[in-house]
Coordinates of C-alpha atoms in Angstrom, one line a residue:
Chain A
X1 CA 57.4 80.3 78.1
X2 CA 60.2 81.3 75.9
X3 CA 58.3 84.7 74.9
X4 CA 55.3 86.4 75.6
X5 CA 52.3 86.4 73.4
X6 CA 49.2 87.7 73.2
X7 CA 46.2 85.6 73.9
X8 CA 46.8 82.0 75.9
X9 CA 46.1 79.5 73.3
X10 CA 45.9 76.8 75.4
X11 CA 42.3 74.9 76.4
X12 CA 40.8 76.9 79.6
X13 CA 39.8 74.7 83.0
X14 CA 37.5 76.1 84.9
X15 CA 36.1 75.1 88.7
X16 CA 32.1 74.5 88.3
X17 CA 30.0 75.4 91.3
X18 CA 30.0 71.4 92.3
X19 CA 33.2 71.9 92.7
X20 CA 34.6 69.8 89.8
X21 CA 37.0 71.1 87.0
X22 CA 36.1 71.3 83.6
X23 CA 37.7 72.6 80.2
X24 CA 35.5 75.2 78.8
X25 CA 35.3 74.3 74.5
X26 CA 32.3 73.7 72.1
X27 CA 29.7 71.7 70.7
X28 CA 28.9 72.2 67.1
X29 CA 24.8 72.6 66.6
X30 CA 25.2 71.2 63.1
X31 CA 27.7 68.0 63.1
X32 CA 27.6 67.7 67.2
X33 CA 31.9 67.8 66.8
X34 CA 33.4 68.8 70.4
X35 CA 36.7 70.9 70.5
X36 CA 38.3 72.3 73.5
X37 CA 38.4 75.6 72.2
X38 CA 35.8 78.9 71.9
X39 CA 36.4 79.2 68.1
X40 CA 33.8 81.2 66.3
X41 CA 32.7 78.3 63.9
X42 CA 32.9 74.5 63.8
X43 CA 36.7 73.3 62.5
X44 CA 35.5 70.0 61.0
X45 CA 32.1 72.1 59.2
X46 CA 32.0 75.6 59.7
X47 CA 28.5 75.4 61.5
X48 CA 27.4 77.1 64.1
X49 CA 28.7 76.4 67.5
X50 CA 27.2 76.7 71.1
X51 CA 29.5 76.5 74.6
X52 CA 30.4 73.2 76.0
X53 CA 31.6 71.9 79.4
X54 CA 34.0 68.7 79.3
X55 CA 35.2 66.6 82.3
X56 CA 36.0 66.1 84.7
X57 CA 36.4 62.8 83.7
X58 CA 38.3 60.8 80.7
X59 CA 40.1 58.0 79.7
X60 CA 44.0 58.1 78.6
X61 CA 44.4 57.6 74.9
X62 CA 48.6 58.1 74.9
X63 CA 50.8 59.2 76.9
X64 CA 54.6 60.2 77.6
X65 CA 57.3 61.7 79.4
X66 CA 59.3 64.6 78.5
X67 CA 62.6 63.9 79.8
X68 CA 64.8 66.6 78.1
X69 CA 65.1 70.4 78.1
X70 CA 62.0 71.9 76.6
X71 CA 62.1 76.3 77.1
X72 CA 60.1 77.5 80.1
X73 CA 59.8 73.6 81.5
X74 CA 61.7 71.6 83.7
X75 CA 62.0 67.7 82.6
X76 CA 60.9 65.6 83.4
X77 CA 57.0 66.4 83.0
X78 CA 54.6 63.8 82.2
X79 CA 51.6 64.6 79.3
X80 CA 48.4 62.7 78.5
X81 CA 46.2 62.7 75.4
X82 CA 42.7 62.5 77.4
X83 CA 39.8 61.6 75.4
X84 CA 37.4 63.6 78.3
X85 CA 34.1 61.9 78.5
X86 CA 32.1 63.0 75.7
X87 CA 34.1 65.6 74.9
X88 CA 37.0 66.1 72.7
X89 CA 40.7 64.9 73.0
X90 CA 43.1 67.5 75.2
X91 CA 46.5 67.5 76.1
X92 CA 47.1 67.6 79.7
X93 CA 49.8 67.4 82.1
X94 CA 50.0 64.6 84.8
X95 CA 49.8 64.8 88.4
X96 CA 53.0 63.0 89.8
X97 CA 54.0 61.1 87.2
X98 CA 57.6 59.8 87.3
X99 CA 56.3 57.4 84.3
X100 CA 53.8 57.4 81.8
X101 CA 50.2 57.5 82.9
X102 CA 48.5 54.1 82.0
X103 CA 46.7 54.3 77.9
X104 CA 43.6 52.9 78.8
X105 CA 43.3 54.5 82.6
X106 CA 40.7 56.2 84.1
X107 CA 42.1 60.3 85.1
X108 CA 40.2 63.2 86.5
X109 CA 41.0 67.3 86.0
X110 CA 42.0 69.0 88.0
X111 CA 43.7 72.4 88.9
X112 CA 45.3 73.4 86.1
X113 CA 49.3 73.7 86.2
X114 CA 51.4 76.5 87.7
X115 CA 52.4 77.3 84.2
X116 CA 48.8 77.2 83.1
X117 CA 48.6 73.8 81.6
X118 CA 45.5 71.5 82.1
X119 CA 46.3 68.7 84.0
X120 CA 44.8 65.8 84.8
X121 CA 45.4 62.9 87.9
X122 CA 44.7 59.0 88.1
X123 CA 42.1 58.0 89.6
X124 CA 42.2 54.4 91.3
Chain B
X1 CA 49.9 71.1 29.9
X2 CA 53.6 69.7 29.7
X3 CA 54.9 66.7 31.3
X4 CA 57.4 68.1 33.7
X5 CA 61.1 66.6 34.6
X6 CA 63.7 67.2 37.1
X7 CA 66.5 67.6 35.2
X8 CA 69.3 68.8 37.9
X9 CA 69.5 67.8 42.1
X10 CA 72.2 69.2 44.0
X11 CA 72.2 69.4 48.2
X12 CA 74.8 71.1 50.8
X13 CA 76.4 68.4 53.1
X14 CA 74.1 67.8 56.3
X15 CA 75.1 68.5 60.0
X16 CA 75.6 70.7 62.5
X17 CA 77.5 73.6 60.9
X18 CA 76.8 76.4 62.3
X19 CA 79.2 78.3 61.3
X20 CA 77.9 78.1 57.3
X21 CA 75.3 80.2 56.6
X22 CA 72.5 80.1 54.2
X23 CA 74.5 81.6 51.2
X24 CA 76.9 78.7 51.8
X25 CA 74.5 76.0 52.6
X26 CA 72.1 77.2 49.2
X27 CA 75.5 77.6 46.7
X28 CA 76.2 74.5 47.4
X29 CA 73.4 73.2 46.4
X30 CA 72.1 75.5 43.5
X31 CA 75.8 75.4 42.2
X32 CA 75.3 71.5 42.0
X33 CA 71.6 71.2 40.5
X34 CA 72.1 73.9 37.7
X35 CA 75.6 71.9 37.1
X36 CA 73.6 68.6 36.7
X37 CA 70.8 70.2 34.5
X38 CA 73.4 72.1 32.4
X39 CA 72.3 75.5 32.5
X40 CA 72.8 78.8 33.9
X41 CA 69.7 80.5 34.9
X42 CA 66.1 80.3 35.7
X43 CA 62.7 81.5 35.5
X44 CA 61.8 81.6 38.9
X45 CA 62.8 80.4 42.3
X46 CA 60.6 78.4 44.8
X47 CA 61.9 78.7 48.5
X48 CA 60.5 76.1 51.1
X49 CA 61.9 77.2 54.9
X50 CA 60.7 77.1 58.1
X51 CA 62.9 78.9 60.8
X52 CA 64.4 81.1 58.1
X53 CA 64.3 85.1 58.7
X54 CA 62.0 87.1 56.8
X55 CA 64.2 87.4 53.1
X56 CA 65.8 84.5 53.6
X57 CA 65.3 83.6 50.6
X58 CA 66.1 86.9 48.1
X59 CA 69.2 87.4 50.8
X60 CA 70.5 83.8 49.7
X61 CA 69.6 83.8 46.0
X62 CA 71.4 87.5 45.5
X63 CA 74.6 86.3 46.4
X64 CA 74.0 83.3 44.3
X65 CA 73.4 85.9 41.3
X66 CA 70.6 84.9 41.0
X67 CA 68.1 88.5 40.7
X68 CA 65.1 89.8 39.4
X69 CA 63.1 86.7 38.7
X70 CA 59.9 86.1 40.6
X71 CA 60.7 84.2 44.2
X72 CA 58.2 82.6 46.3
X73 CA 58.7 81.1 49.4
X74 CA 56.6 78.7 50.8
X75 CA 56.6 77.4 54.7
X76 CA 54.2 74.0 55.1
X77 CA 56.4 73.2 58.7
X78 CA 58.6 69.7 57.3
X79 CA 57.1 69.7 54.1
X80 CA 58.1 73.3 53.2
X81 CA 60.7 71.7 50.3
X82 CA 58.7 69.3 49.1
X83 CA 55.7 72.2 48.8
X84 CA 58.7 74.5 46.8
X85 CA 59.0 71.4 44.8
X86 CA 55.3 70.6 44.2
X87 CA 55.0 75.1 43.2
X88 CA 58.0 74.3 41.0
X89 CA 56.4 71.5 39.3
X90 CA 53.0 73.0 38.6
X91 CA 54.7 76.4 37.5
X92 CA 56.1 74.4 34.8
X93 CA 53.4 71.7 34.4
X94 CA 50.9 74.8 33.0
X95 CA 53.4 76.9 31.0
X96 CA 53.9 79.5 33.8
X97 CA 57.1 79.3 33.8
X98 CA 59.4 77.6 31.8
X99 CA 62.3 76.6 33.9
X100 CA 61.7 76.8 37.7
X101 CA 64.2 76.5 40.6
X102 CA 63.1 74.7 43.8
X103 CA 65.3 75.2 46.6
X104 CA 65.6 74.4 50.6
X105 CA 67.1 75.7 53.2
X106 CA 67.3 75.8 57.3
X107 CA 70.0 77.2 59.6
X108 CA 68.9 75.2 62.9
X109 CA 71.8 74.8 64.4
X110 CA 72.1 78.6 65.5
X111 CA 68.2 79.1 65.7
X112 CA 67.9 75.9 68.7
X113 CA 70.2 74.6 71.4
X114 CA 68.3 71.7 71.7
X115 CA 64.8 70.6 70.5
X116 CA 62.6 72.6 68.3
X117 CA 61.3 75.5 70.5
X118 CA 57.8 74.9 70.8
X119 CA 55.8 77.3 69.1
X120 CA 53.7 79.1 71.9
X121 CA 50.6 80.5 69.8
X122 CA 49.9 76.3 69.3
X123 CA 47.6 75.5 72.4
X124 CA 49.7 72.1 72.2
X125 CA 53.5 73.0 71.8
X126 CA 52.6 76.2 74.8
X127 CA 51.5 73.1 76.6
X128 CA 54.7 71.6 76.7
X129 CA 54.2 69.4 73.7
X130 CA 57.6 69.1 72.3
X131 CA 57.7 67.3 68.8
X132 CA 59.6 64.7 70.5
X133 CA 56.6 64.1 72.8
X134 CA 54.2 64.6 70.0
X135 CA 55.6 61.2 68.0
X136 CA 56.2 59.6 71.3
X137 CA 52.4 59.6 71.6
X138 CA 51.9 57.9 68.3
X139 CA 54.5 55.1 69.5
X140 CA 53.1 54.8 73.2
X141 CA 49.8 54.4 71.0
X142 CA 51.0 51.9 68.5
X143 CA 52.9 50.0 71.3
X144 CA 49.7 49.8 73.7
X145 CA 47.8 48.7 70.7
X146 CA 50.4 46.0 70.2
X147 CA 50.7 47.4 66.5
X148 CA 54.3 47.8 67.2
X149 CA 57.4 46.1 69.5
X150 CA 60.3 48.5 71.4
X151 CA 62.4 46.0 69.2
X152 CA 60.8 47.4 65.7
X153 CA 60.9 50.6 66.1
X154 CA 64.6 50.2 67.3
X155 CA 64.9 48.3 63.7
X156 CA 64.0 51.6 61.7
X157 CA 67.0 53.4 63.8
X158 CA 69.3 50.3 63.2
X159 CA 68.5 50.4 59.2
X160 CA 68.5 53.5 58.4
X161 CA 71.7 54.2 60.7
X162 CA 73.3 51.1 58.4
X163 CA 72.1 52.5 55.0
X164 CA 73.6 56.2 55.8
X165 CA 76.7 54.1 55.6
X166 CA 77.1 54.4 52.5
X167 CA 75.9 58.2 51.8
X168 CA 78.6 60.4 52.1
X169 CA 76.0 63.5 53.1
X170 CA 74.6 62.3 55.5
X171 CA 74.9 63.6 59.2
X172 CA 75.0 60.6 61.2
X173 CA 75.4 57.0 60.2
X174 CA 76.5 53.7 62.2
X175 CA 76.2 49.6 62.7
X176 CA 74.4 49.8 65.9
X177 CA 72.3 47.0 67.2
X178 CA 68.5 47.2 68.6
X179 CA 70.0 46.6 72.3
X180 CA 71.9 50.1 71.5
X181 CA 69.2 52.2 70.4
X182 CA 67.0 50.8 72.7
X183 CA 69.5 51.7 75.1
X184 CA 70.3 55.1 74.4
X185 CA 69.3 57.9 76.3
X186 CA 65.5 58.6 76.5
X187 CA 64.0 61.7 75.0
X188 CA 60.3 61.0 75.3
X189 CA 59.3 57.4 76.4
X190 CA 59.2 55.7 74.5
X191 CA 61.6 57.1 72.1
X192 CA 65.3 56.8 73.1
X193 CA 67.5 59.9 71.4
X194 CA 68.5 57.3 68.7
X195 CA 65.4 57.3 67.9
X196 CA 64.9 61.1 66.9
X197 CA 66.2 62.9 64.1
X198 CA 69.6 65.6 64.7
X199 CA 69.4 69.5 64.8
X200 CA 71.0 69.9 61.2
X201 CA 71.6 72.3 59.0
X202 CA 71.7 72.0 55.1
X203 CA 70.1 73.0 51.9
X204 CA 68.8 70.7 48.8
X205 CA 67.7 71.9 45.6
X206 CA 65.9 70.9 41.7
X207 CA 65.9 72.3 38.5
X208 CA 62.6 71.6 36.9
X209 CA 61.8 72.1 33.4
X210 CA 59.7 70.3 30.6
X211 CA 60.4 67.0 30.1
X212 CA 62.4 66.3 26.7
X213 CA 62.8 62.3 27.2
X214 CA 67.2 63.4 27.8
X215 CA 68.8 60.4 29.3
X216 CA 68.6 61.7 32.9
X217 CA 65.5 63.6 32.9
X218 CA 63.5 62.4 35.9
X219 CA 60.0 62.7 34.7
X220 CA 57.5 63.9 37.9
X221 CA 54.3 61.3 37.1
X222 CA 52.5 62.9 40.0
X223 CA 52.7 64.9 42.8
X224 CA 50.1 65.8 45.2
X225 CA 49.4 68.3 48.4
X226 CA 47.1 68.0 51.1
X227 CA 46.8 70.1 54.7
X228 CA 45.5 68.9 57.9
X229 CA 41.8 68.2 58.4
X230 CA 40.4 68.1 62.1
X231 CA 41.8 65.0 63.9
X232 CA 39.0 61.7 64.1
X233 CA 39.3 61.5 67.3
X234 CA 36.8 58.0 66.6
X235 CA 39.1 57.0 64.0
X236 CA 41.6 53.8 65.4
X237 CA 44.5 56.1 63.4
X238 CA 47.4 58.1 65.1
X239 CA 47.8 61.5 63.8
X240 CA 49.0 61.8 60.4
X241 CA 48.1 58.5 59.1
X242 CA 44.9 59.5 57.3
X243 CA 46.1 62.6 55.8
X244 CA 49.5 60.6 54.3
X245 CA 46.7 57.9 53.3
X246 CA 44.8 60.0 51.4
X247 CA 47.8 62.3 50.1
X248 CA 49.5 59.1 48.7
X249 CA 45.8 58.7 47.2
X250 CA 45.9 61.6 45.1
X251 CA 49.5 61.3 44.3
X252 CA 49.3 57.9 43.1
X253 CA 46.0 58.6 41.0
X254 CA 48.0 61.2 38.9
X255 CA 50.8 59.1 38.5
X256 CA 48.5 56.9 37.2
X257 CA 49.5 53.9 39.9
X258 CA 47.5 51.8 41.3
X259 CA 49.8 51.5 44.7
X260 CA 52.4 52.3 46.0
X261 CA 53.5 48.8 46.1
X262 CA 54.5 49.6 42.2
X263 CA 57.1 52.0 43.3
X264 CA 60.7 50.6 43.6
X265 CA 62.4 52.7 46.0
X266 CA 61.1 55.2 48.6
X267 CA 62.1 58.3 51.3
X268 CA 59.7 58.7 53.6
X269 CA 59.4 61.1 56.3
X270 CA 61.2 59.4 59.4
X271 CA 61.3 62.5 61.8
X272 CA 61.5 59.7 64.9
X273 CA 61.1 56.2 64.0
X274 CA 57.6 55.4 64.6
X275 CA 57.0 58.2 61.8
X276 CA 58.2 55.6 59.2
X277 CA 56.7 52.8 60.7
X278 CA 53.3 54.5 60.3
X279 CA 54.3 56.1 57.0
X280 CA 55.1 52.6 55.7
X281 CA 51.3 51.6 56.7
X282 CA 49.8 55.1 55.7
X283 CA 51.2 55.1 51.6
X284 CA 50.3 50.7 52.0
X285 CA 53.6 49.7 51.3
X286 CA 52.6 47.1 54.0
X287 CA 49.4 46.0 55.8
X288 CA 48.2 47.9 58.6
X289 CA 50.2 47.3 61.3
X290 CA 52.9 45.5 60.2
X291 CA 55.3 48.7 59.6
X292 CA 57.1 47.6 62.8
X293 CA 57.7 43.8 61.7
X294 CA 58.6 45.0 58.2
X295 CA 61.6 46.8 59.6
X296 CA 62.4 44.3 61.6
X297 CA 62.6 41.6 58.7
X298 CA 64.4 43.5 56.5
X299 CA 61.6 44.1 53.6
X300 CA 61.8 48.0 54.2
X301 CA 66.1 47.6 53.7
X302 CA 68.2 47.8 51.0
X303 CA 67.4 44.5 49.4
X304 CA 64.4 44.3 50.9
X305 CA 61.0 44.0 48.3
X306 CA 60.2 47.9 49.4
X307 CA 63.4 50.2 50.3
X308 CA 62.4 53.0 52.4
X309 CA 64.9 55.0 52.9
X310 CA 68.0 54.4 51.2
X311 CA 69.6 57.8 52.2
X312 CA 69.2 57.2 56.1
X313 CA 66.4 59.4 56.0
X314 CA 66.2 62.0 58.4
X315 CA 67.2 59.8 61.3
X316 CA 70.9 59.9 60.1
X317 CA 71.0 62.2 56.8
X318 CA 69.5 64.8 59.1
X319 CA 66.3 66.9 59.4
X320 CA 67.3 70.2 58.1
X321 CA 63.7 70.8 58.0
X322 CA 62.7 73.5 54.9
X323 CA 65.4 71.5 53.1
X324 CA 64.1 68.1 53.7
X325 CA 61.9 67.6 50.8
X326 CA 64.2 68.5 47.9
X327 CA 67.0 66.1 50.2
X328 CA 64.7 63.6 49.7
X329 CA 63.8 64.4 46.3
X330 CA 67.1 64.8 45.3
X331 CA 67.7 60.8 46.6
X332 CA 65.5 59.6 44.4
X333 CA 66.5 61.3 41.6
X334 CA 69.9 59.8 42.0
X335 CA 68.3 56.3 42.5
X336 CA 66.3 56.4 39.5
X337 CA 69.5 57.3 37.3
X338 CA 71.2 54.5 39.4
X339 CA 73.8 57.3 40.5
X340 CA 73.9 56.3 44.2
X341 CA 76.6 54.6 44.5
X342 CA 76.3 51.5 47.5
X343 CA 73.1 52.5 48.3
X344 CA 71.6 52.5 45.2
X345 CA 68.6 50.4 44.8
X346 CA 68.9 47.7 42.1
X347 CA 67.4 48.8 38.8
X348 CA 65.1 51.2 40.5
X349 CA 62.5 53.0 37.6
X350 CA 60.2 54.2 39.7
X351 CA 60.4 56.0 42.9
X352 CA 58.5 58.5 45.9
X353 CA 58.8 60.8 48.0
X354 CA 56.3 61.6 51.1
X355 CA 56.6 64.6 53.8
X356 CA 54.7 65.5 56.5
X357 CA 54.4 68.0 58.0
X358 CA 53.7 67.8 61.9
X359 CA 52.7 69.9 64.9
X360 CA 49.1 72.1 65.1
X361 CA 46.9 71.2 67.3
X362 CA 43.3 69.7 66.9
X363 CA 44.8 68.7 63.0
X364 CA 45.8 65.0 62.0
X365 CA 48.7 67.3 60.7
X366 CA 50.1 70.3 59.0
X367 CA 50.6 69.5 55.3
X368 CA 52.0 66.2 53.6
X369 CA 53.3 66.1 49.9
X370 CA 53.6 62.6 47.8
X371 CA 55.4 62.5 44.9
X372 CA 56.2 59.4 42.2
X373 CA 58.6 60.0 39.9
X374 CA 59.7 57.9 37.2
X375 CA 63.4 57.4 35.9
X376 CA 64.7 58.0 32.2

């Protein structure tokens, strides 16, 4: 990262007890929006919100490769916009991805980066 | 409530030139607007900047002697100098002021060696989500969709490269062929680096004031402001088209328009090239859809039934990005008086100018401006 901040923005995975990974976000009680984030309040209402588990699995909605310098990364990386089952849209990094990952495929989380990004592979 | 005119435009050249600093970037573009408006002094000062240093804008306006008046300044990410602009405007629209400087400026040269530094506190750009990568998803999108070909969003470079031709600020221009851009080095699949706007530096600037019907008073008809709401993630749209939709909504209802289709001439904001393709759609210049194969065809070129981007846009007159928005204002300004030159559009009496602002997560956007504008 090209400085240090305070608190890690990014989405949190998390290993359940079965074993599988899952982004830890919210559900909103009033308008049922997901988000991949513990906000206090619902972005798209301002109701109340409750914890939510999302994944592990999702389907590709873009995707990409980053093939230049980008601070803190080495190119090239490959990202995903994954619409997680039931659960909101997050970005995730690609497990061994020389290309883009396939808009439309099937992917799976799992453990998150070295850098700390979610990350996501194919499934078959 | 007065009606409100631009009556002066003035920008720096754009490029890499680093060794300019903001005082020389902003006097060469206040020197030029308050030249064209034909006066000395203002009322207040509206500065849209994104990278600048905290007094930026007082350190630039001091040496410009201009002192002591109120100064604002505004950061809405790209849309920062249209937001100074759209200030400006209603400063003057209600009597606040009476004559209101709008000005832009971005050192980016020295600030990046590359790309934009992602910003780390966004969950997104800490992710590794370089604006590059954030457009490429859009064009991935629009390609899997079969909204778009590689070929048509390799026309946008192509015209907009050819129109630059003829605009003697701009940063980049060339005759290149869809083969070439497509064959340029790739950035983010699938946007090849012809594809993505330059690291420039520059600064653009308006004199607003009442409008007094004098023969090159560019009256604003409307102007409108909108930020980010919560990406639809069930909506079929990539990010930023509803919020530019809806902008363009508001704009055009104060203006009085019925669409945007009314408009002669237009700058849009072409970042990377699928950002005018889906701008094209989002104002409904064209049919969903078919920004790609207007391009290609020739209807968003000089000539064409809509020009979008006469300048070169930010593809080739650069991306200085607080300065954008008054760039592009300034464009239109000169079209409307049919002051610009070989690129000027043909009898052009009304005109617009959209930014958007990109880049926080979870939003379908940051903050876009629309504004129509109609000549003397």
């Amino acid at each position: 990262m090209p400085h240090a901040i305070g608190a890690d923005p990014r989405p949190r995975t998390r290993r359940s007890p079965d074993g599988r990974w899952r982004v830890a976000g919210l559900r909103c009680r009033a308008c049922a929006e997901v988000a991949a984030y513990t906000w206090p309040v619902c972005p798209r209402c301002r109701g109340p919100v409750e914890p939510a588990d999302f994944g592990p699995t999702g389907t590709v909605w873009s995707s990409t490769v980053v093939r230049i310098p980008v601070p803190g990364r080495t190119p090239p990386y490959a990202l995903a916009y994954v619409d997680l089952d039931d659960g909101p849209r997050v970005l995730a990094h690609v497990v061994d991805a020389a290309e883009p990952a396939t808009i439309g495929g099937r992917v799976r989380l799992t453990a998150p980066t070295a850098d700390g990004d979610p990350r996501v592979e194919a499934l078959a | 409530m007065s009606a409100v005119a631009v009556h002066g435009v003035g920008t720096s050249h754009f490029g890499r030139q680093p060794e300019r600093d903001a005082i020389a970037l902003a006097h060469d573009a206040v020197r030029e607007a308050l030249t064209d408006a034909g006066v000395d002094r203002v009322d207040a000062v509206w500065v849209g900047t994104v990278f600048g240093p905290a007094g930026v804008a007082q350190r630039t306006l001091r040496a410009l002697g201009i002192t002591g008046v109120p100064v604002l300044t505004v950061e809405n990410a790209c849309a920062s100098g249209t937001t100074a602009f759209l200030e400006a405007h209603e400063a003057v629209r209600t009597g606040r002021y009476g004559r209101v400087l709008a000005l832009g400026i971005e050192q980016m040269s020295t600030a990046f060696s590359g790309a934009i530094t992602p910003e780390p506190s966004d969950p997104e750009q800490r992710g590794g989500l370089a604006l590059p990568a954030l457009y490429a998803m859009s064009a991935a999108r629009y390609l899997h969709l079969g909204a778009v070909t590689p070929a048509e969003l390799a026309a946008v470079s192509v015209k907009n490269h050819a129109h630059a031709l003829h605009n003697p600020r701009a940063q980049y221009s060339g005759s290149y062929t869809v083969e070439q851009v497509l064959g340029s080095r790739m950035i983010a699949d699938p946007l090849t680096v012809l594809q993505c706007c330059p690291t420039s530096d520059g600064a653009a600037a308006a004199v607003l004031a009442p409008a007094t019907g004098g023969p090159r008073e560019v009256r604003v008809r409307g102007a409108a402001l909108r930020s980010g709401r919560v990406w639809d993630h069930s909506s079929p749209h990539v990010w930023g088209y509803d919020i530019v939709r809806d902008t363009t909504a508001d704009a055009l209802a104060a203006a009085g328009l019925h669409a945007a289709t009314d408009v002669d001439v237009v700058e849009v904001h072409d970042a990377f090239t699928i950002g005018e393709i889906v701008t094209t759609e989002a104002l409904g210049l064209v049919p969903e859809g078919a920004g790609g194969k207007a391009a290609a065809a020739g209807v968003t070129a000089l000539g064409g039934t809509h020009p979008v981007n006469p300048s070169g846009g930010l593809l080739s007159r650069g991306h200085p990005l607080g300065a954008t928005g008054l760039a592009q204002l300034a464009e239109i300004t000169w079209q409307l008086r049919g002051e610009a030159g070989g690129r000027q559009v043909d009898g052009a009496r009304l005109g617009l100018v959209e930014t958007m602002g990109g880049g926080v997560s979870v939003l379908d956007g940051n903050a876009c401006v629309v504004a129509v504008l109609e000549g003397p």
